[in-house]
mmCIF file of N, CA and C in Angstrom:
data_model
loop_
_atom_site.group_PDB
_atom_site.id
_atom_site.type_symbol
_atom_site.label_atom_id
_atom_site.label_comp_id
_atom_site.label_asym_id
_atom_site.label_seq_id
_atom_site.Cartn_x
_atom_site.Cartn_y
_atom_site.Cartn_z
ATOM 1 N N UNK A 1 8.301 1.609 -13.081
ATOM 2 C CA UNK A 1 8.025 1.952 -11.702
ATOM 3 C C UNK A 1 8.712 0.928 -10.800
ATOM 4 N N UNK A 2 9.380 1.425 -9.792
ATOM 5 C CA UNK A 2 10.043 0.563 -8.815
ATOM 6 C C UNK A 2 9.074 0.337 -7.655
ATOM 7 N N UNK A 3 8.621 -0.897 -7.517
ATOM 8 C CA UNK A 3 7.583 -1.183 -6.540
ATOM 9 C C UNK A 3 8.013 -2.297 -5.589
ATOM 10 N N UNK A 4 7.866 -2.012 -4.299
ATOM 11 C CA UNK A 4 8.041 -3.021 -3.269
ATOM 12 C C UNK A 4 6.669 -3.274 -2.673
ATOM 13 N N UNK A 5 6.330 -4.534 -2.482
ATOM 14 C CA UNK A 5 5.015 -4.897 -1.961
ATOM 15 C C UNK A 5 5.155 -5.301 -0.491
ATOM 16 N N UNK A 6 4.343 -4.703 0.360
ATOM 17 C CA UNK A 6 4.343 -5.005 1.785
ATOM 18 C C UNK A 6 4.006 -6.479 2.008
ATOM 19 N N UNK A 7 4.700 -7.098 2.924
ATOM 20 C CA UNK A 7 4.512 -8.523 3.189
ATOM 21 C C UNK A 7 3.092 -8.855 3.644
ATOM 22 N N UNK A 8 2.431 -7.928 4.303
ATOM 23 C CA UNK A 8 1.053 -8.122 4.770
ATOM 24 C C UNK A 8 0.122 -7.177 4.004
ATOM 25 N N UNK A 9 0.192 -7.223 2.697
ATOM 26 C CA UNK A 9 -0.559 -6.315 1.837
ATOM 27 C C UNK A 9 -2.030 -6.251 2.241
ATOM 28 N N UNK A 10 -2.528 -5.043 2.419
ATOM 29 C CA UNK A 10 -3.943 -4.828 2.713
ATOM 30 C C UNK A 10 -4.699 -4.756 1.398
ATOM 31 N N UNK A 11 -5.836 -5.441 1.337
ATOM 32 C CA UNK A 11 -6.626 -5.496 0.114
ATOM 33 C C UNK A 11 -8.082 -5.245 0.478
ATOM 34 N N UNK A 12 -8.729 -4.323 -0.225
ATOM 35 C CA UNK A 12 -10.146 -4.072 0.045
ATOM 36 C C UNK A 12 -10.966 -5.311 -0.322
ATOM 37 N N UNK A 13 -12.102 -5.452 0.296
ATOM 38 C CA UNK A 13 -12.939 -6.645 0.101
ATOM 39 C C UNK A 13 -13.244 -6.908 -1.367
ATOM 40 N N UNK A 14 -13.544 -5.859 -2.114
ATOM 41 C CA UNK A 14 -13.932 -6.021 -3.516
ATOM 42 C C UNK A 14 -12.798 -6.557 -4.393
ATOM 43 N N UNK A 15 -11.568 -6.399 -3.952
ATOM 44 C CA UNK A 15 -10.427 -6.885 -4.740
ATOM 45 C C UNK A 15 -9.856 -8.189 -4.206
ATOM 46 N N UNK A 16 -10.401 -8.697 -3.131
ATOM 47 C CA UNK A 16 -9.863 -9.885 -2.476
ATOM 48 C C UNK A 16 -9.577 -11.044 -3.409
ATOM 49 N N UNK A 17 -10.528 -11.404 -4.225
ATOM 50 C CA UNK A 17 -10.355 -12.548 -5.118
ATOM 51 C C UNK A 17 -9.520 -12.207 -6.347
ATOM 52 N N UNK A 18 -9.370 -10.922 -6.631
ATOM 53 C CA UNK A 18 -8.626 -10.485 -7.818
ATOM 54 C C UNK A 18 -7.224 -9.984 -7.473
ATOM 55 N N UNK A 19 -6.804 -10.162 -6.245
ATOM 56 C CA UNK A 19 -5.554 -9.587 -5.746
ATOM 57 C C UNK A 19 -4.370 -9.856 -6.673
ATOM 58 N N UNK A 20 -4.131 -11.108 -7.013
ATOM 59 C CA UNK A 20 -2.961 -11.451 -7.828
ATOM 60 C C UNK A 20 -3.035 -10.823 -9.216
ATOM 61 N N UNK A 21 -4.217 -10.836 -9.790
ATOM 62 C CA UNK A 21 -4.410 -10.247 -11.122
ATOM 63 C C UNK A 21 -4.162 -8.734 -11.091
ATOM 64 N N UNK A 22 -4.693 -8.067 -10.081
ATOM 65 C CA UNK A 22 -4.503 -6.627 -9.932
ATOM 66 C C UNK A 22 -3.030 -6.303 -9.726
ATOM 67 N N UNK A 23 -2.355 -7.072 -8.881
ATOM 68 C CA UNK A 23 -0.936 -6.823 -8.618
ATOM 69 C C UNK A 23 -0.092 -7.046 -9.873
ATOM 70 N N UNK A 24 -0.412 -8.056 -10.655
ATOM 71 C CA UNK A 24 0.325 -8.306 -11.894
ATOM 72 C C UNK A 24 0.161 -7.132 -12.852
ATOM 73 N N UNK A 25 -1.049 -6.623 -12.965
ATOM 74 C CA UNK A 25 -1.294 -5.477 -13.841
ATOM 75 C C UNK A 25 -0.569 -4.231 -13.338
ATOM 76 N N UNK A 26 -0.491 -4.065 -12.016
ATOM 77 C CA UNK A 26 0.263 -2.934 -11.466
ATOM 78 C C UNK A 26 1.741 -3.046 -11.827
ATOM 79 N N UNK A 27 2.293 -4.244 -11.673
ATOM 80 C CA UNK A 27 3.711 -4.454 -12.013
ATOM 81 C C UNK A 27 3.973 -4.151 -13.490
ATOM 82 N N UNK A 28 2.996 -4.472 -14.332
ATOM 83 C CA UNK A 28 3.123 -4.246 -15.769
ATOM 84 C C UNK A 28 2.684 -2.837 -16.169
ATOM 85 N N UNK A 29 2.245 -2.046 -15.189
ATOM 86 C CA UNK A 29 1.797 -0.670 -15.394
ATOM 87 C C UNK A 29 0.645 -0.586 -16.397
ATOM 88 N N UNK A 30 -0.274 -1.527 -16.307
ATOM 89 C CA UNK A 30 -1.464 -1.527 -17.161
ATOM 90 C C UNK A 30 -2.570 -0.718 -16.493
ATOM 91 N N UNK A 31 -3.416 -0.114 -17.315
ATOM 92 C CA UNK A 31 -4.497 0.742 -16.817
ATOM 93 C C UNK A 31 -5.533 -0.064 -16.039
ATOM 94 N N UNK A 32 -5.848 0.434 -14.845
ATOM 95 C CA UNK A 32 -6.897 -0.134 -13.989
ATOM 96 C C UNK A 32 -7.626 1.049 -13.350
ATOM 97 N N UNK A 33 -8.575 1.635 -14.069
ATOM 98 C CA UNK A 33 -9.187 2.898 -13.639
ATOM 99 C C UNK A 33 -9.729 2.922 -12.220
ATOM 100 N N UNK A 34 -10.256 1.828 -11.719
ATOM 101 C CA UNK A 34 -10.874 1.868 -10.391
ATOM 102 C C UNK A 34 -9.912 1.520 -9.261
ATOM 103 N N UNK A 35 -8.705 1.102 -9.576
ATOM 104 C CA UNK A 35 -7.767 0.647 -8.537
ATOM 105 C C UNK A 35 -6.984 1.823 -7.953
ATOM 106 N N UNK A 36 -6.952 1.866 -6.624
ATOM 107 C CA UNK A 36 -6.141 2.839 -5.900
ATOM 108 C C UNK A 36 -5.043 2.093 -5.167
ATOM 109 N N UNK A 37 -3.876 2.699 -5.116
ATOM 110 C CA UNK A 37 -2.705 2.102 -4.483
ATOM 111 C C UNK A 37 -2.366 2.909 -3.237
ATOM 112 N N UNK A 38 -2.261 2.233 -2.102
ATOM 113 C CA UNK A 38 -1.898 2.876 -0.842
ATOM 114 C C UNK A 38 -0.419 2.589 -0.609
ATOM 115 N N UNK A 39 0.350 3.652 -0.389
ATOM 116 C CA UNK A 39 1.800 3.513 -0.248
ATOM 117 C C UNK A 39 2.281 4.212 1.018
ATOM 118 N N UNK A 40 3.509 3.877 1.417
ATOM 119 C CA UNK A 40 4.164 4.710 2.423
ATOM 120 C C UNK A 40 4.407 6.055 1.764
ATOM 121 N N UNK A 41 4.208 7.126 2.498
ATOM 122 C CA UNK A 41 4.370 8.472 1.959
ATOM 123 C C UNK A 41 5.812 8.715 1.522
ATOM 124 N N UNK A 42 5.966 9.519 0.483
ATOM 125 C CA UNK A 42 7.304 9.858 -0.010
ATOM 126 C C UNK A 42 8.076 10.680 1.016
ATOM 127 N N UNK A 43 7.396 11.583 1.702
ATOM 128 C CA UNK A 43 8.040 12.389 2.746
ATOM 129 C C UNK A 43 7.963 11.693 4.088
ATOM 130 N N UNK A 44 8.990 11.823 4.887
ATOM 131 C CA UNK A 44 9.041 11.145 6.191
ATOM 132 C C UNK A 44 8.052 11.736 7.202
ATOM 133 N N UNK A 45 7.551 12.963 6.949
ATOM 134 C CA UNK A 45 6.650 13.592 7.911
ATOM 135 C C UNK A 45 5.245 12.989 7.889
ATOM 136 N N UNK A 46 4.913 12.242 6.841
ATOM 137 C CA UNK A 46 3.612 11.597 6.722
ATOM 138 C C UNK A 46 3.780 10.084 6.758
ATOM 139 N N UNK A 47 2.672 9.393 6.920
ATOM 140 C CA UNK A 47 2.725 7.936 6.994
ATOM 141 C C UNK A 47 2.290 7.283 5.689
ATOM 142 N N UNK A 48 1.071 7.568 5.260
ATOM 143 C CA UNK A 48 0.513 6.894 4.086
ATOM 144 C C UNK A 48 -0.001 7.908 3.059
ATOM 145 N N UNK A 49 0.007 7.482 1.806
ATOM 146 C CA UNK A 49 -0.590 8.232 0.709
ATOM 147 C C UNK A 49 -1.336 7.231 -0.153
ATOM 148 N N UNK A 50 -2.310 7.712 -0.913
ATOM 149 C CA UNK A 50 -2.909 6.813 -1.889
ATOM 150 C C UNK A 50 -3.119 7.545 -3.203
ATOM 151 N N UNK A 51 -3.002 6.770 -4.277
ATOM 152 C CA UNK A 51 -3.057 7.294 -5.635
ATOM 153 C C UNK A 51 -3.963 6.420 -6.482
ATOM 154 N N UNK A 52 -4.580 7.042 -7.461
ATOM 155 C CA UNK A 52 -5.242 6.265 -8.496
ATOM 156 C C UNK A 52 -4.136 5.565 -9.279
ATOM 157 N N UNK A 53 -4.349 4.322 -9.646
ATOM 158 C CA UNK A 53 -3.324 3.607 -10.417
ATOM 159 C C UNK A 53 -3.102 4.282 -11.767
ATOM 160 N N UNK A 54 -4.073 5.032 -12.258
ATOM 161 C CA UNK A 54 -3.897 5.762 -13.517
ATOM 162 C C UNK A 54 -2.849 6.863 -13.371
ATOM 163 N N UNK A 55 -2.803 7.495 -12.211
ATOM 164 C CA UNK A 55 -1.803 8.528 -11.957
ATOM 165 C C UNK A 55 -0.390 7.951 -12.035
ATOM 166 N N UNK A 56 -0.236 6.704 -11.620
ATOM 167 C CA UNK A 56 1.089 6.075 -11.598
ATOM 168 C C UNK A 56 1.622 5.782 -13.001
ATOM 169 N N UNK A 57 0.798 5.938 -14.016
ATOM 170 C CA UNK A 57 1.237 5.730 -15.388
ATOM 171 C C UNK A 57 2.029 6.930 -15.916
ATOM 172 N N UNK A 58 1.990 8.049 -15.217
ATOM 173 C CA UNK A 58 2.713 9.240 -15.660
ATOM 174 C C UNK A 58 4.218 9.009 -15.555
ATOM 175 N N UNK A 59 4.956 9.679 -16.438
ATOM 176 C CA UNK A 59 6.411 9.496 -16.514
ATOM 177 C C UNK A 59 7.132 9.850 -15.213
ATOM 178 N N UNK A 60 6.580 10.739 -14.432
ATOM 179 C CA UNK A 60 7.236 11.144 -13.185
ATOM 180 C C UNK A 60 7.412 9.957 -12.228
ATOM 181 N N UNK A 61 6.580 8.936 -12.370
ATOM 182 C CA UNK A 61 6.639 7.776 -11.469
ATOM 183 C C UNK A 61 7.513 6.642 -12.005
ATOM 184 N N UNK A 62 8.083 6.802 -13.188
ATOM 185 C CA UNK A 62 8.894 5.724 -13.775
ATOM 186 C C UNK A 62 10.055 5.307 -12.876
ATOM 187 N N UNK A 63 10.735 6.268 -12.270
ATOM 188 C CA UNK A 63 11.891 5.970 -11.428
ATOM 189 C C UNK A 63 11.616 6.204 -9.949
ATOM 190 N N UNK A 64 10.354 6.368 -9.610
ATOM 191 C CA UNK A 64 9.987 6.626 -8.223
ATOM 192 C C UNK A 64 9.787 5.309 -7.487
ATOM 193 N N UNK A 65 10.540 5.086 -6.408
ATOM 194 C CA UNK A 65 10.317 3.859 -5.634
ATOM 195 C C UNK A 65 9.045 3.988 -4.801
ATOM 196 N N UNK A 66 8.164 3.016 -4.938
ATOM 197 C CA UNK A 66 6.925 2.999 -4.170
ATOM 198 C C UNK A 66 6.875 1.753 -3.301
ATOM 199 N N UNK A 67 6.504 1.945 -2.052
ATOM 200 C CA UNK A 67 6.310 0.834 -1.131
ATOM 201 C C UNK A 67 4.806 0.663 -0.975
ATOM 202 N N UNK A 68 4.250 -0.333 -1.652
ATOM 203 C CA UNK A 68 2.802 -0.538 -1.699
ATOM 204 C C UNK A 68 2.342 -1.288 -0.448
ATOM 205 N N UNK A 69 1.468 -0.633 0.301
ATOM 206 C CA UNK A 69 0.948 -1.184 1.544
ATOM 207 C C UNK A 69 -0.427 -1.809 1.323
ATOM 208 N N UNK A 70 -1.180 -1.270 0.345
ATOM 209 C CA UNK A 70 -2.516 -1.785 0.111
ATOM 210 C C UNK A 70 -3.047 -1.416 -1.256
ATOM 211 N N UNK A 71 -4.096 -2.122 -1.657
ATOM 212 C CA UNK A 71 -4.785 -1.817 -2.909
ATOM 213 C C UNK A 71 -6.286 -1.784 -2.609
ATOM 214 N N UNK A 72 -6.978 -0.872 -3.277
ATOM 215 C CA UNK A 72 -8.402 -0.692 -3.019
ATOM 216 C C UNK A 72 -9.150 -0.484 -4.323
ATOM 217 N N UNK A 73 -10.431 -0.774 -4.281
ATOM 218 C CA UNK A 73 -11.303 -0.612 -5.442
ATOM 219 C C UNK A 73 -12.049 0.713 -5.311
ATOM 220 N N UNK A 74 -11.457 1.773 -5.801
ATOM 221 C CA UNK A 74 -12.085 3.085 -5.775
ATOM 222 C C UNK A 74 -11.623 3.954 -4.626
ATOM 223 N N UNK A 75 -11.955 5.233 -4.749
ATOM 224 C CA UNK A 75 -11.545 6.238 -3.775
ATOM 225 C C UNK A 75 -12.112 5.947 -2.384
ATOM 226 N N UNK A 76 -13.399 5.659 -2.313
ATOM 227 C CA UNK A 76 -14.023 5.412 -1.012
ATOM 228 C C UNK A 76 -13.399 4.207 -0.309
ATOM 229 N N UNK A 77 -13.150 3.138 -1.059
ATOM 230 C CA UNK A 77 -12.502 1.956 -0.474
ATOM 231 C C UNK A 77 -11.087 2.285 -0.007
ATOM 232 N N UNK A 78 -10.396 3.146 -0.746
ATOM 233 C CA UNK A 78 -9.040 3.537 -0.353
ATOM 234 C C UNK A 78 -9.071 4.297 0.975
ATOM 235 N N UNK A 79 -10.027 5.218 1.112
ATOM 236 C CA UNK A 79 -10.171 5.956 2.372
ATOM 237 C C UNK A 79 -10.467 4.996 3.522
ATOM 238 N N UNK A 80 -11.379 4.076 3.293
ATOM 239 C CA UNK A 80 -11.744 3.101 4.315
ATOM 240 C C UNK A 80 -10.547 2.220 4.681
ATOM 241 N N UNK A 81 -9.784 1.805 3.682
ATOM 242 C CA UNK A 81 -8.652 0.917 3.929
ATOM 243 C C UNK A 81 -7.545 1.630 4.715
ATOM 244 N N UNK A 82 -7.309 2.893 4.420
ATOM 245 C CA UNK A 82 -6.328 3.666 5.195
ATOM 246 C C UNK A 82 -6.768 3.726 6.657
ATOM 247 N N UNK A 83 -8.045 3.989 6.870
ATOM 248 C CA UNK A 83 -8.576 4.012 8.242
ATOM 249 C C UNK A 83 -8.387 2.660 8.916
ATOM 250 N N UNK A 84 -8.661 1.594 8.195
ATOM 251 C CA UNK A 84 -8.516 0.237 8.739
ATOM 252 C C UNK A 84 -7.057 -0.052 9.100
ATOM 253 N N UNK A 85 -6.129 0.343 8.251
ATOM 254 C CA UNK A 85 -4.698 0.124 8.502
ATOM 255 C C UNK A 85 -4.277 0.832 9.784
ATOM 256 N N UNK A 86 -4.628 2.110 9.885
ATOM 257 C CA UNK A 86 -4.241 2.899 11.063
ATOM 258 C C UNK A 86 -4.864 2.315 12.325
ATOM 259 N N UNK A 87 -6.129 1.975 12.238
ATOM 260 C CA UNK A 87 -6.827 1.418 13.409
ATOM 261 C C UNK A 87 -6.190 0.096 13.841
ATOM 262 N N UNK A 88 -5.895 -0.777 12.881
ATOM 263 C CA UNK A 88 -5.305 -2.081 13.200
ATOM 264 C C UNK A 88 -3.930 -1.926 13.849
ATOM 265 N N UNK A 89 -3.122 -1.033 13.306
ATOM 266 C CA UNK A 89 -1.777 -0.823 13.866
ATOM 267 C C UNK A 89 -1.872 -0.207 15.257
ATOM 268 N N UNK A 90 -2.787 0.721 15.437
ATOM 269 C CA UNK A 90 -2.971 1.315 16.762
ATOM 270 C C UNK A 90 -3.421 0.257 17.766
ATOM 271 N N UNK A 91 -4.348 -0.611 17.357
ATOM 272 C CA UNK A 91 -4.818 -1.668 18.257
ATOM 273 C C UNK A 91 -3.694 -2.619 18.648
ATOM 274 N N UNK A 92 -2.774 -2.870 17.749
ATOM 275 C CA UNK A 92 -1.660 -3.790 18.032
ATOM 276 C C UNK A 92 -0.571 -3.149 18.871
ATOM 277 N N UNK A 93 -0.354 -1.835 18.720
ATOM 278 C CA UNK A 93 0.818 -1.196 19.313
ATOM 279 C C UNK A 93 0.509 -0.102 20.322
ATOM 280 N N UNK A 94 -0.734 0.345 20.400
ATOM 281 C CA UNK A 94 -1.092 1.524 21.204
ATOM 282 C C UNK A 94 -0.283 2.742 20.793
ATOM 283 N N UNK A 95 0.057 2.821 19.516
ATOM 284 C CA UNK A 95 0.852 3.924 18.983
ATOM 285 C C UNK A 95 0.343 4.245 17.583
ATOM 286 N N UNK A 96 0.604 5.451 17.133
ATOM 287 C CA UNK A 96 0.172 5.859 15.797
ATOM 288 C C UNK A 96 1.335 5.932 14.808
ATOM 289 N N UNK A 97 2.445 5.312 15.123
ATOM 290 C CA UNK A 97 3.589 5.306 14.207
ATOM 291 C C UNK A 97 3.383 4.229 13.143
ATOM 292 N N UNK A 98 2.513 4.529 12.208
ATOM 293 C CA UNK A 98 2.152 3.586 11.157
ATOM 294 C C UNK A 98 3.373 3.237 10.312
ATOM 295 N N UNK A 99 4.100 4.258 9.882
ATOM 296 C CA UNK A 99 5.293 4.039 9.056
ATOM 297 C C UNK A 99 6.302 3.144 9.780
ATOM 298 N N UNK A 100 6.581 3.437 11.033
ATOM 299 C CA UNK A 100 7.549 2.656 11.795
ATOM 300 C C UNK A 100 7.145 1.195 11.923
ATOM 301 N N UNK A 101 5.870 0.959 12.197
ATOM 302 C CA UNK A 101 5.382 -0.405 12.339
ATOM 303 C C UNK A 101 5.524 -1.174 11.030
ATOM 304 N N UNK A 102 5.097 -0.554 9.937
ATOM 305 C CA UNK A 102 5.142 -1.220 8.628
ATOM 306 C C UNK A 102 6.584 -1.502 8.218
ATOM 307 N N UNK A 103 7.461 -0.527 8.394
ATOM 308 C CA UNK A 103 8.870 -0.728 8.030
ATOM 309 C C UNK A 103 9.503 -1.841 8.872
ATOM 310 N N UNK A 104 9.224 -1.848 10.178
ATOM 311 C CA UNK A 104 9.771 -2.884 11.063
ATOM 312 C C UNK A 104 9.258 -4.259 10.664
ATOM 313 N N UNK A 105 7.974 -4.350 10.398
ATOM 314 C CA UNK A 105 7.359 -5.632 10.003
ATOM 315 C C UNK A 105 7.968 -6.146 8.703
ATOM 316 N N UNK A 106 8.206 -5.260 7.741
ATOM 317 C CA UNK A 106 8.791 -5.665 6.460
ATOM 318 C C UNK A 106 10.227 -6.149 6.641
ATOM 319 N N UNK A 107 10.992 -5.465 7.464
ATOM 320 C CA UNK A 107 12.378 -5.885 7.731
ATOM 321 C C UNK A 107 12.390 -7.265 8.381
ATOM 322 N N UNK A 108 11.510 -7.486 9.358
ATOM 323 C CA UNK A 108 11.426 -8.795 10.011
ATOM 324 C C UNK A 108 11.074 -9.878 8.990
ATOM 325 N N UNK A 109 10.164 -9.569 8.092
ATOM 326 C CA UNK A 109 9.763 -10.518 7.048
ATOM 327 C C UNK A 109 10.947 -10.844 6.127
ATOM 328 N N UNK A 110 11.639 -9.803 5.701
ATOM 329 C CA UNK A 110 12.774 -10.008 4.785
ATOM 330 C C UNK A 110 13.919 -10.781 5.430
ATOM 331 N N UNK A 111 14.049 -10.644 6.742
ATOM 332 C CA UNK A 111 15.089 -11.368 7.465
ATOM 333 C C UNK A 111 14.613 -12.748 7.927
ATOM 334 N N UNK A 112 13.376 -13.090 7.609
ATOM 335 C CA UNK A 112 12.846 -14.393 7.956
ATOM 336 C C UNK A 112 12.431 -14.554 9.396
ATOM 337 N N UNK A 113 12.213 -13.448 10.090
ATOM 338 C CA UNK A 113 11.840 -13.521 11.505
ATOM 339 C C UNK A 113 10.338 -13.502 11.709
ATOM 340 N N UNK A 114 9.557 -13.530 10.637
ATOM 341 C CA UNK A 114 8.087 -13.504 10.770
ATOM 342 C C UNK A 114 7.523 -14.830 10.386
#
């Protein structure tokens, strides 16, 4: 799996202390039944998607580039975290262009402007 991690990765409270361990297991594609991954949507018409990390073990995702925006402990936490991401970006920008904000922030980070 080709994975890029957002510079300001969102992490649900329950995974806060386990963040590095969870991310290492994701990179190694190890099973983590309760972990959900929040990504930029594959299609440009949407902003975010989230998947069970178990789904990402399927062969269809081997060559799929994923831009990981957040990780959550379970479906409910993933829903809450998506809401938190959108709300935070709206509060900062007065806009709902979540994808645009995240992409711009990542580019600034990669260029050392953050």
